[in-house]
XYZ file of C-alpha atoms in Angstrom:
769
model
C -9.908 11.080 7.712
C -9.511 7.571 6.266
C -10.862 6.141 2.981
C -13.433 3.429 3.660
C -11.617 0.998 1.369
C -8.661 1.026 3.794
C -10.765 -0.246 6.718
C -11.032 -3.887 7.794
C -14.123 -5.892 6.925
C -15.019 -5.897 10.627
C -15.071 -2.095 10.704
C -16.991 -1.781 7.450
C -19.700 -4.155 8.661
C -20.826 -1.514 11.181
C -22.134 1.072 8.724
C -23.500 1.636 5.255
C -21.126 3.217 2.783
C -20.111 3.758 -0.783
C -16.642 2.560 -1.747
C -15.529 6.172 -2.312
C -16.650 7.358 1.153
C -14.389 8.367 4.036
C -14.537 7.848 7.804
C -13.941 10.993 9.850
C -12.726 10.411 13.417
C -11.506 12.641 16.214
C -10.179 10.625 19.142
C -10.371 13.732 21.329
C -14.017 14.511 20.570
C -17.066 13.252 22.464
C -18.764 11.911 19.324
C -18.244 8.689 17.425
C -16.869 8.445 13.900
C -18.764 9.885 10.974
C -19.182 8.743 7.362
C -18.708 11.443 4.720
C -18.658 11.288 0.947
C -15.663 11.994 -1.248
C -16.662 15.567 -2.120
C -17.103 16.424 1.567
C -13.668 14.943 2.242
C -12.166 17.192 -0.426
C -13.870 20.211 1.123
C -12.547 19.349 4.601
C -9.001 19.153 3.256
C -9.198 22.933 2.851
C -9.352 23.280 6.639
C -6.117 21.421 7.347
C -4.790 24.965 7.679
C -6.870 27.654 9.407
C -9.448 29.354 7.155
C -12.767 31.036 7.641
C -15.688 28.920 6.415
C -16.401 31.198 3.389
C -12.700 31.247 2.479
C -12.436 27.448 2.631
C -15.548 26.954 0.511
C -14.356 29.541 -2.025
C -10.986 27.809 -2.444
C -12.696 24.429 -2.775
C -15.092 25.863 -5.382
C -12.335 27.375 -7.496
C -10.230 24.194 -7.427
C -13.203 22.046 -8.398
C -14.813 24.508 -10.841
C -18.010 24.913 -8.804
C -20.349 27.852 -8.293
C -19.140 29.376 -4.980
C -22.586 30.648 -3.970
C -24.213 27.262 -4.520
C -21.333 25.501 -2.769
C -21.654 27.804 0.247
C -25.399 27.215 0.440
C -25.052 23.399 0.339
C -21.977 23.080 2.582
C -22.508 25.672 5.319
C -24.822 23.617 7.546
C -22.591 20.575 7.119
C -19.522 22.493 8.308
C -21.354 24.113 11.209
C -22.512 20.675 12.346
C -18.946 19.371 12.197
C -17.922 22.362 14.288
C -20.528 21.543 16.946
C -19.447 17.880 16.976
C -15.795 18.710 17.553
C -14.466 17.619 14.156
C -13.634 21.208 13.211
C -11.899 23.300 15.866
C -12.016 27.087 16.108
C -8.537 28.475 15.473
C -8.638 30.679 18.586
C -8.897 27.550 20.729
C -5.818 25.951 19.189
C -3.524 28.843 18.328
C -0.444 29.666 20.369
C -2.070 32.864 21.607
C -5.185 31.003 22.595
C -3.667 28.561 25.066
C -0.599 27.848 27.115
C 1.482 24.787 26.476
C 0.324 21.865 28.636
C 1.977 21.449 31.994
C 4.680 18.799 32.097
C 5.995 16.385 34.720
C 7.845 18.229 37.469
C 6.017 21.544 36.983
C 4.213 23.078 39.934
C 0.548 23.979 39.911
C 0.107 26.064 43.054
C 1.215 23.638 45.782
C 0.809 20.524 43.607
C 3.543 18.773 41.596
C 2.579 17.575 38.113
C 3.210 13.836 37.797
C 1.748 13.144 34.346
C -0.767 14.368 31.806
C -3.655 12.044 31.020
C -5.192 11.543 27.585
C -8.595 13.157 27.300
C -11.040 15.064 25.165
C -10.091 18.346 23.523
C -11.979 20.599 25.900
C -10.054 19.910 29.113
C -6.616 18.934 30.356
C -6.382 16.316 33.093
C -3.293 15.644 35.198
C -2.189 13.364 37.952
C -0.656 15.571 40.639
C 0.962 15.098 44.043
C 0.909 16.992 47.327
C 2.157 15.875 50.742
C 2.764 12.306 49.479
C -0.847 11.989 48.322
C -2.084 11.896 44.719
C -4.905 13.963 43.249
C -6.583 14.594 39.897
C -6.299 18.089 38.399
C -8.741 19.111 35.692
C -8.185 22.416 33.863
C -10.824 23.950 31.625
C -9.002 25.061 28.490
C -11.385 27.852 27.578
C -14.514 29.464 28.952
C -15.242 31.934 26.173
C -15.817 30.307 22.777
C -17.964 27.448 24.109
C -20.054 28.517 27.138
C -21.463 24.999 27.549
C -18.033 23.742 28.576
C -17.866 26.235 31.405
C -21.385 25.218 32.471
C -20.312 21.573 32.622
C -17.230 22.474 34.614
C -19.124 24.512 37.202
C -21.807 21.840 37.362
C -19.270 19.137 38.192
C -17.936 21.268 41.055
C -21.475 21.791 42.380
C -22.328 18.068 42.129
C -19.129 16.863 43.786
C -19.641 19.241 46.697
C -23.031 17.585 47.299
C -21.753 13.995 47.208
C -20.266 12.035 50.087
C -17.240 10.595 48.224
C -18.226 6.965 48.773
C -18.583 6.150 45.056
C -17.195 9.355 43.536
C -13.846 11.191 43.738
C -13.807 13.392 46.822
C -13.875 17.133 46.074
C -10.669 18.871 47.229
C -10.715 22.410 45.845
C -11.549 24.531 42.802
C -10.646 27.980 41.595
C -9.415 30.309 38.844
C -6.412 29.456 36.694
C -5.162 32.288 34.469
C -8.088 32.795 32.089
C -9.707 29.467 32.939
C -10.851 27.287 35.827
C -9.445 24.310 37.700
C -10.817 21.484 39.802
C -8.858 19.142 42.079
C -10.311 15.874 43.333
C -9.159 12.702 44.999
C -7.041 10.525 42.664
C -8.705 7.222 41.762
C -6.172 4.492 40.958
C -7.971 2.051 38.722
C -8.940 0.872 35.246
C -12.141 1.077 33.259
C -14.703 -1.588 34.089
C -14.349 -3.070 30.587
C -10.591 -3.377 31.050
C -11.116 -4.914 34.485
C -13.200 -7.830 33.115
C -10.941 -8.713 30.179
C -9.286 -11.504 32.156
C -12.711 -13.005 32.920
C -14.057 -13.003 29.368
C -14.108 -16.793 28.863
C -17.483 -17.655 30.349
C -16.911 -21.413 30.181
C -15.210 -20.983 33.548
C -18.013 -20.399 36.096
C -15.547 -18.486 38.276
C -15.158 -15.946 35.452
C -18.920 -15.555 35.192
C -19.162 -15.065 38.940
C -16.452 -12.387 38.840
C -18.238 -10.435 36.103
C -21.635 -10.709 37.776
C -20.062 -9.570 41.026
C -18.660 -6.490 39.260
C -22.094 -5.839 37.749
C -23.535 -5.899 41.260
C -20.851 -3.476 42.457
C -21.668 -1.077 39.595
C -25.399 -1.266 40.335
C -24.716 -0.715 44.016
C -22.567 2.346 43.235
C -25.360 3.900 41.152
C -27.912 2.910 43.781
C -25.881 4.909 46.306
C -25.584 7.824 43.867
C -29.329 7.859 43.236
C -30.053 7.792 46.975
C -28.223 11.135 47.123
C -30.537 12.482 44.421
C -27.883 12.594 41.664
C -28.346 11.285 38.134
C -24.919 10.742 36.545
C -26.114 11.242 32.934
C -22.814 10.077 31.386
C -22.585 6.302 31.708
C -19.878 4.593 29.673
C -16.926 2.299 30.533
C -14.385 5.102 30.833
C -16.418 6.778 33.571
C -16.698 3.670 35.760
C -13.365 2.717 37.295
C -12.445 -0.407 39.206
C -9.781 0.306 41.821
C -6.896 -1.932 42.805
C -9.012 -3.176 45.731
C -11.979 -4.008 43.470
C -14.111 -1.055 44.517
C -16.177 0.803 41.887
C -15.804 4.555 41.499
C -17.857 6.798 39.219
C -16.118 9.802 37.649
C -16.923 12.780 35.388
C -19.998 14.582 36.710
C -20.057 17.488 34.253
C -23.366 16.347 32.737
C -24.936 15.195 36.008
C -27.975 16.718 37.618
C -29.578 16.746 41.028
C -33.127 15.451 40.924
C -35.816 16.695 41.205
C -34.553 20.269 40.661
C -34.625 19.783 36.901
C -31.153 21.160 36.226
C -30.003 22.956 33.119
C -27.465 20.509 31.713
C -27.767 19.425 28.085
C -27.603 15.701 27.475
C -24.322 14.191 26.332
C -22.161 11.124 26.795
C -21.568 8.165 24.488
C -24.509 7.290 22.300
C -24.036 3.494 22.612
C -25.545 3.892 26.092
C -28.424 6.261 25.291
C -31.910 5.125 26.226
C -34.639 4.678 23.536
C -36.649 7.714 24.706
C -33.616 9.920 24.095
C -32.943 8.300 20.694
C -36.565 8.852 19.641
C -36.289 12.560 20.417
C -33.205 12.794 18.192
C -34.978 10.911 15.388
C -38.016 13.181 15.630
C -35.877 16.354 15.903
C -37.552 17.277 19.189
C -35.893 18.577 22.339
C -34.223 15.620 24.052
C -35.581 14.811 27.500
C -33.491 15.321 30.590
C -31.713 12.327 32.025
C -33.864 10.136 34.251
C -33.404 7.290 36.699
C -35.125 4.964 34.208
C -32.801 6.091 31.429
C -29.794 5.580 33.700
C -31.003 2.036 34.404
C -31.088 1.317 30.660
C -27.521 2.578 30.224
C -26.233 0.448 33.096
C -27.963 -2.611 31.631
C -26.291 -1.915 28.265
C -22.950 -1.730 30.055
C -23.464 -4.939 32.060
C -24.526 -6.728 28.877
C -21.201 -5.625 27.379
C -19.228 -6.785 30.425
C -20.734 -10.280 30.234
C -20.764 -10.858 26.482
C -17.790 -8.729 25.446
C -20.035 -7.052 22.857
C -22.516 -4.186 22.616
C -26.153 -5.230 22.968
C -26.716 -4.156 19.350
C -24.406 -4.271 16.352
C -24.245 -0.500 16.218
C -23.760 1.404 13.018
C -21.214 4.217 12.832
C -23.878 6.304 11.097
C -25.636 8.392 13.749
C -29.100 8.341 12.186
C -29.014 4.557 11.818
C -27.638 4.130 15.322
C -30.473 6.101 16.932
C -33.041 4.056 15.014
C -31.367 0.885 16.271
C -31.607 2.072 19.880
C -35.241 3.040 19.475
C -36.442 -0.043 17.613
C -34.083 -3.044 17.594
C -34.166 -5.831 20.154
C -30.902 -6.766 21.895
C -28.819 -9.555 20.355
C -29.655 -12.758 22.223
C -26.990 -14.687 24.123
C -27.826 -17.701 21.940
C -26.809 -15.721 18.867
C -23.390 -15.211 20.469
C -22.981 -18.930 21.341
C -23.145 -18.008 25.029
C -24.810 -20.615 27.247
C -25.590 -19.300 30.728
C -28.325 -19.620 33.280
C -31.236 -17.984 31.361
C -31.985 -15.804 34.372
C -28.814 -13.795 33.679
C -30.035 -12.687 30.258
C -33.629 -12.240 31.400
C -32.587 -9.946 34.256
C -30.546 -7.702 31.954
C -33.135 -7.623 29.165
C -35.852 -6.328 31.472
C -33.694 -3.271 32.208
C -33.155 -2.940 28.443
C -36.894 -2.708 27.754
C -37.729 -0.056 25.172
C -40.458 1.467 27.343
C -39.428 2.887 30.752
C -42.543 1.461 32.372
C -41.371 -2.068 31.481
C -38.031 -1.663 33.269
C -37.378 -2.106 36.971
C -39.011 0.403 39.265
C -35.568 1.549 40.417
C -31.879 0.712 40.337
C -32.433 -0.768 43.776
C -34.789 -3.395 42.353
C -32.382 -4.103 39.487
C -29.570 -4.536 42.020
C -31.587 -6.955 44.147
C -32.507 -9.097 41.119
C -28.905 -9.204 39.910
C -27.622 -10.040 43.410
C -29.972 -13.013 43.383
C -28.342 -14.198 40.162
C -24.935 -13.936 41.841
C -26.074 -16.168 44.684
C -27.419 -18.759 42.218
C -24.077 -18.858 40.388
C -22.226 -19.192 43.707
C -24.347 -22.161 44.731
C -23.726 -24.018 41.464
C -19.982 -23.440 41.541
C -17.614 -26.242 42.535
C -14.330 -24.509 43.293
C -12.415 -27.685 43.986
C -13.082 -29.450 40.703
C -12.840 -26.827 38.008
C -9.107 -27.084 37.276
C -8.662 -30.743 36.453
C -8.353 -32.770 33.267
C -11.556 -34.629 33.977
C -13.711 -31.566 34.610
C -12.473 -29.738 31.510
C -13.024 -32.727 29.233
C -16.380 -33.483 30.826
C -17.498 -29.874 30.331
C -16.593 -30.050 26.625
C -18.409 -33.360 26.211
C -21.453 -31.937 27.976
C -21.441 -28.674 26.017
C -21.254 -30.330 22.593
C -22.790 -33.699 23.463
C -26.315 -35.012 23.481
C -27.105 -33.299 26.800
C -26.138 -29.837 25.552
C -28.142 -27.268 23.631
C -25.535 -26.629 20.927
C -26.055 -29.981 19.230
C -29.635 -28.945 18.470
C -29.152 -25.332 17.433
C -25.544 -25.501 16.219
C -23.051 -22.669 16.335
C -24.298 -19.180 15.526
C -21.114 -17.118 15.347
C -19.141 -17.120 12.124
C -17.052 -18.852 10.935
C -19.442 -21.701 11.708
C -18.022 -24.504 9.587
C -14.228 -24.332 9.523
C -11.710 -26.608 11.208
C -10.008 -23.718 12.978
C -13.054 -21.895 14.350
C -16.155 -23.965 13.729
C -18.011 -27.259 13.785
C -15.452 -29.261 11.787
C -13.034 -28.745 14.677
C -15.649 -30.031 17.153
C -16.206 -33.076 14.927
C -12.462 -33.745 14.900
C -12.337 -33.527 18.712
C -15.062 -36.142 19.170
C -13.480 -38.407 16.549
C -10.168 -38.435 18.421
C -11.929 -38.902 21.776
C -13.850 -41.832 20.314
C -10.690 -43.449 18.937
C -8.686 -42.989 22.152
C -11.499 -44.200 24.442
C -12.999 -46.727 21.985
C -16.317 -45.028 22.658
C -19.018 -45.294 19.963
C -20.978 -42.406 21.511
C -18.148 -39.976 20.775
C -17.755 -41.380 17.267
C -21.464 -40.836 16.639
C -21.161 -37.252 17.921
C -18.228 -36.740 15.565
C -20.422 -37.867 12.687
C -23.250 -35.501 13.690
C -20.956 -32.477 13.966
C -19.214 -33.352 10.695
C -22.583 -33.486 8.931
C -23.486 -30.119 10.441
C -20.187 -28.646 9.222
C -20.959 -29.919 5.743
C -24.453 -28.411 5.870
C -23.000 -25.026 6.845
C -20.828 -24.947 3.706
C -23.790 -23.601 1.759
C -23.961 -20.517 3.959
C -21.364 -18.608 1.956
C -21.210 -15.579 4.241
C -20.878 -17.304 7.620
C -19.421 -20.757 6.977
C -15.740 -19.829 6.709
C -15.472 -16.073 6.990
C -16.247 -13.509 9.669
C -16.139 -9.745 9.322
C -16.082 -9.487 13.104
C -12.641 -11.114 13.401
C -11.505 -10.073 9.917
C -11.465 -13.587 8.442
C -12.043 -13.050 4.709
C -11.045 -14.781 1.456
C -8.289 -12.191 1.213
C -6.847 -13.152 4.615
C -7.267 -16.960 4.674
C -7.512 -17.853 0.984
C -9.706 -20.472 -0.633
C -8.046 -23.890 -0.168
C -6.699 -24.025 3.411
C -7.670 -27.183 5.299
C -7.879 -25.074 8.456
C -10.104 -22.311 7.114
C -12.099 -23.487 4.068
C -14.359 -26.284 2.824
C -11.391 -28.535 1.988
C -10.851 -28.986 5.741
C -14.507 -29.887 6.317
C -14.298 -32.583 3.647
C -10.989 -33.788 5.092
C -12.496 -34.222 8.562
C -15.587 -35.864 7.081
C -13.348 -38.308 5.219
C -11.347 -39.243 8.319
C -14.510 -39.730 10.393
C -16.301 -41.748 7.706
C -13.296 -44.022 7.326
C -13.165 -44.620 11.086
C -16.888 -45.431 11.075
C -16.523 -47.812 8.112
C -18.887 -45.713 5.991
C -17.013 -46.001 2.714
C -19.679 -44.361 0.563
C -19.468 -41.221 2.674
C -15.685 -41.590 2.740
C -15.383 -41.658 -1.049
C -17.694 -38.662 -1.404
C -15.704 -36.685 1.159
C -12.367 -37.438 -0.528
C -13.721 -36.449 -3.939
C -15.072 -33.208 -2.465
C -11.702 -32.569 -0.791
C -9.915 -33.012 -4.125
C -12.337 -30.643 -5.863
C -12.108 -27.994 -3.129
C -8.305 -28.234 -2.997
C -7.895 -27.880 -6.752
C -8.897 -24.224 -6.837
C -6.259 -21.705 -7.911
C -4.065 -20.460 -5.075
C -0.827 -18.499 -5.045
C -0.085 -18.791 -1.324
C 2.424 -21.544 -0.524
C 2.352 -21.712 3.276
C 1.087 -24.506 5.487
C -1.898 -22.886 7.184
C -3.302 -20.735 4.382
C -1.936 -22.125 1.132
C -0.848 -25.059 -0.982
C 1.236 -26.749 1.696
C -1.956 -27.340 3.684
C -3.213 -29.379 0.702
C -0.123 -31.591 1.042
C -0.999 -32.147 4.721
C -4.581 -33.038 3.815
C -3.539 -35.427 1.059
C -1.066 -37.092 3.430
C -3.668 -37.630 6.142
C -6.151 -39.154 3.692
C -3.535 -41.331 2.035
C -2.212 -42.826 5.311
C -3.380 -46.395 5.999
C -5.126 -46.458 2.641
C -7.248 -49.458 1.732
C -6.042 -51.469 -1.234
C -9.574 -51.500 -2.638
C -9.587 -47.721 -3.092
C -7.122 -47.653 -5.986
C -8.907 -45.003 -8.072
C -9.194 -42.491 -5.222
C -5.579 -43.199 -4.314
C -4.539 -42.315 -7.846
C -6.474 -39.057 -7.701
C -4.976 -38.128 -4.318
C -1.483 -38.929 -5.598
C -2.112 -36.767 -8.624
C -3.355 -33.835 -6.495
C -0.509 -34.167 -4.014
C 2.235 -34.475 -6.609
C 0.872 -31.645 -8.730
C 0.643 -29.466 -5.636
C 4.179 -30.298 -4.521
C 5.585 -29.700 -7.986
C 3.803 -26.350 -8.291
C 5.171 -25.276 -4.880
C 8.749 -26.204 -5.735
C 8.618 -24.774 -9.232
C 8.093 -21.426 -7.497
C 10.460 -21.681 -4.534
C 13.260 -23.035 -6.700
C 13.355 -19.571 -8.264
C 13.811 -17.887 -4.863
C 17.097 -16.825 -3.326
C 18.468 -18.434 -0.168
C 16.210 -18.343 2.906
C 18.442 -15.774 4.613
C 18.010 -13.396 1.689
C 14.981 -11.367 0.717
C 12.290 -13.591 -0.813
C 8.479 -13.482 -1.031
C 8.485 -15.963 1.892
C 9.555 -13.708 4.741
C 8.631 -15.962 7.676
C 10.689 -18.977 8.703
C 8.393 -21.017 10.968
C 5.814 -23.763 10.514
C 2.532 -21.893 10.057
C 3.490 -19.303 7.449
C 7.107 -19.906 6.547
C 9.849 -22.094 5.179
C 9.722 -24.718 7.941
C 6.065 -25.412 7.189
C 6.643 -25.836 3.454
C 9.553 -28.181 4.104
C 7.599 -30.185 6.681
C 4.552 -30.584 4.412
C 6.783 -31.613 1.501
C 8.631 -34.227 3.566
C 5.435 -35.616 5.089
C 3.856 -35.968 1.664
C 6.858 -37.689 0.122
C 7.088 -40.161 3.031
C 3.392 -41.077 2.928
C 3.131 -41.154 -0.878
C 6.477 -42.867 -1.422
C 7.630 -40.036 -3.673
C 11.138 -38.710 -4.241
C 11.960 -35.429 -2.524
C 12.433 -32.333 -4.677
C 15.992 -31.962 -5.963
C 16.826 -28.912 -3.857
C 14.984 -30.018 -0.702
C 18.060 -30.610 1.455
C 19.681 -27.392 0.232
C 16.761 -25.548 1.786
C 17.006 -27.684 4.939
C 20.667 -26.730 5.270
C 19.880 -23.041 4.745
C 17.238 -23.178 7.493
C 19.518 -25.124 9.823
C 22.292 -22.532 9.459
C 19.873 -19.778 10.466
C 19.328 -21.461 13.828
C 20.736 -19.557 16.783
C 22.524 -21.928 19.162
C 23.109 -20.867 22.775
C 23.300 -22.608 26.155
C 22.233 -26.041 24.828
C 19.192 -24.660 23.042
C 18.354 -23.641 19.488
C 15.944 -21.034 18.193
C 15.060 -19.176 15.011
C 14.114 -15.566 14.454
C 10.537 -15.178 13.246
C 11.623 -13.732 9.912
C 14.400 -11.962 8.072
C 13.089 -8.657 9.420
C 11.898 -9.592 12.944
C 14.755 -10.541 15.223
C 12.760 -12.223 17.980
C 12.141 -15.898 18.694
C 8.809 -17.297 19.798
C 8.086 -20.554 21.602
C 4.739 -21.736 20.185
C 3.825 -23.874 17.190
C 2.805 -21.240 14.633
C 5.990 -19.149 14.420
C 8.162 -20.655 17.113
C 10.280 -23.495 18.425
C 7.438 -25.942 19.100
C 6.637 -25.974 15.398
C 10.246 -26.529 14.299
C 10.513 -29.658 16.473
C 8.134 -31.540 14.161
C 10.313 -30.804 11.135
C 13.544 -31.997 12.760
C 12.036 -35.195 14.208
C 10.476 -36.055 10.847
C 13.862 -35.528 9.197
C 15.419 -37.855 11.780
C 12.826 -40.522 11.018
C 13.435 -40.173 7.298
C 17.249 -40.045 7.318
C 18.113 -41.732 10.640
C 20.696 -38.972 11.015
C 21.131 -38.258 14.766
C 22.037 -34.647 13.967
C 18.377 -33.867 13.296
C 17.223 -35.446 16.542
C 19.790 -33.376 18.445
C 18.473 -30.218 16.764
C 14.912 -31.216 17.703
C 15.858 -31.675 21.358
C 17.802 -28.397 21.469
C 14.844 -26.650 19.862
C 12.528 -28.038 22.545
C 14.935 -26.677 25.158
C 14.170 -23.179 23.889
C 10.583 -23.259 25.117
C 11.330 -25.498 28.100
C 13.858 -22.942 29.384
C 11.874 -19.853 28.383
C 12.073 -17.069 30.972
C 8.466 -16.074 30.237
C 6.643 -19.323 29.427
C 3.438 -17.564 28.405
C -0.199 -17.827 29.394
C -1.857 -18.902 26.164
C -3.252 -22.418 26.174
C -3.945 -22.836 22.451
C -2.542 -25.254 19.877
C -1.577 -22.467 17.521
C 0.699 -20.308 19.586
C 0.364 -21.572 23.132
C 1.083 -24.298 25.640
C -1.050 -27.017 24.000
C 1.113 -26.794 20.870
C 4.232 -27.086 23.028
C 2.796 -30.217 24.684
C 2.235 -31.873 21.314
C 5.787 -30.951 20.343
C 7.161 -32.724 23.431
C 4.922 -35.743 22.833
C 6.282 -35.877 19.302
C 9.862 -36.178 20.611
C 8.728 -38.727 23.174
C 7.286 -40.947 20.441
C 10.588 -40.780 18.562
C 12.949 -41.283 21.505
C 10.909 -43.044 24.178
C 12.559 -40.656 26.642
C 10.225 -40.339 29.638
C 11.587 -36.856 30.326
C 9.612 -35.430 27.404
C 6.417 -37.181 28.473
C 6.892 -35.853 32.000
C 7.440 -32.321 30.684
C 4.373 -32.575 28.459
C 2.273 -33.554 31.472
C 3.802 -30.754 33.545
C 3.017 -28.116 30.918
C -0.499 -29.468 30.387
C -1.208 -29.053 34.104
C 0.219 -25.537 34.078
C -1.913 -24.837 31.019
C -5.265 -25.610 32.628
C -5.851 -22.202 34.269
C -5.191 -20.507 30.919
C -7.826 -22.527 29.078
C -10.301 -19.949 30.349
C -8.204 -16.883 29.525
C -9.384 -14.112 27.213
C -6.778 -15.209 24.643
C -8.683 -18.433 24.019
C -11.613 -18.508 21.602
C -14.486 -20.793 22.517
C -15.440 -23.526 20.016
C -12.048 -23.268 18.278
C -9.697 -26.173 17.555
C -6.454 -24.303 16.983
C -7.242 -21.086 18.868
C -9.254 -22.332 21.811
C -10.564 -24.958 24.169
C -11.457 -27.636 21.596
C -7.788 -28.248 20.823
C -7.007 -28.472 24.532
C -9.783 -31.062 24.873
C -8.176 -33.170 22.147
C -4.764 -32.927 23.837
C -6.062 -33.863 27.284
C -7.907 -36.857 25.828
C -4.892 -38.077 23.869
C -2.209 -37.532 26.497
C -3.630 -40.509 28.380
C -2.217 -42.665 25.554
C 0.871 -40.701 24.489
C 1.979 -43.196 21.848
C -1.184 -42.420 19.868
C -1.071 -38.619 20.055
C -1.258 -36.607 16.849
C -1.272 -32.835 16.666
C -4.657 -32.200 15.016
C -4.675 -32.264 11.224
C -0.935 -31.699 11.087
C 1.019 -34.657 12.415
């Protein structure tokens, strides 16, 4: 039972609530979470220890000075409902006298050895067991007295499994009595849920990923087609009940709610309500007896699941409130792929949406028809796939240029998913990509695209809710602040300024710089490079570089902003203890720590021709001494409390390299260059080089780090290593760790790198170097 105000913004966006409400959740129950008010939460606290319902209400009434009779009358139905939903458990079911301790590994159950206990709902225990070198699943019904429906489900599953052929279901082995309960043993299915199985394919910009997901969708449809041919309706479709084996086969499990058609059956409906069909939801809304499961309803549930496999999201933004959720199922249209910034062959969406029709008559006539339509989609995707070309620099860059260029759809409709405007996640990052491509290739088309996307990013600024923040990924003013060049409007104006200057549009340039100064002048207590004041120093430095002599007034204003920002940063950190001691700045790296503050300070002072803060090199020495030197490499722990070293830019070695090379350039002291090269050795010699392709914490950031050393030393080794890593990075551009449309977290940053690496002397890590 958690107070709503402790939840993330992403969680809170899924339901209506008052700030004093609570969320009630039971991970072992078959129902979703439930919103309750503060008084109900106080009442439920009385049942932390076993009490009868009247006793609990009486205690609650006395403590809160309420009329016990009135309290009983208003609370009784509420508590009984919680009991039926599994949030309140009858003491007899949980007491020591009511159940044996669970079996443990090594115990014997008749002739079977217990291997492990599986997590599950509160009404049954499930084990992996072994006999004669073969594995099986053991399910034990915990009780058959206090909840007769559980026993009905258990017996029903035995009956159903005996009637199935085992092709798409676990094979029935045996069943019988166990002490005061029942047991069932089936074939063991080694696999993962279908949702888990498609995680590695979630980046749909790789057509091979799309083909893999569609193929799994076909396998799921085929499995249910086979089940339906045997006259069985599963009645409990959700990801946990559809397993993908190590060989890629689909197996359906958990048949307690199933029924054999057309005998009618006696099973009550159940399952997970995200996959209920509209006709069932309408019965709940109207308080009428829910209909039995049907083939048409099963089709709807499978379509909801396949939609989730392809998009990574539910087909509706479901509320946690049950009443609202059922109304959504009954009335709301599915979220379009366009709204999720997903661009696929329109036939994919159309095929799924027909099965998600609100009226059964508008769906496919059978799962067989649905399967045939979806198989046709698979063949279309196969035909359009070029296996030989997908993993090359040219194809990746061309796909980005096509997606965001004049031939794509996004340039007309823009991005739909928040944050839509920011450098890190949105259109400003796309604008930056095209600007760098245009500069590197001397291509006016790319420069014009940069201008279009920059204007769009500026237009989005007025959409306060979606421009820079997203409840879905928990990006809020509290998490990213208000002045970061990577996350707020200051970054949009920065990119607009850089693009306008490149285009020779000095009116737009002056406006953008003035807007950057205004946006960056807001109050901010955070000092770090990605979220706080140090990012302002980076922005000022980038705008001040190669400044025109005619822009004296703007130069003065930028100098004033930069110097005031630097002085305010150092007036704070000069009061802090040494870096190795406990300070408000716990992290040590570039993105959120000491290295980033020092780098931004040094970069600003070099560009602006300003003197370094008095204690700057004291802090440099403190950071240097914290470096861990071993086997010709150097690394830093993430923080004073986390004794691990990362390799990427944000917290790791790749980020530190930029600081040490910049110090070498400033001081000409070879010690700093040696530290930079030893730091690069840390990620070059890493035992587990990682599979993230991003700028922020992945291989693209490491490439820029190596290119940075190359530009300083001219050593071809670092250029060769950068090219090697970039080639190894290509397969991971389409991994589920990469976010589409993102500069620092996704494929946009990789596009910039692959464009720039052709001319390594001109590379610049985006909006940092």
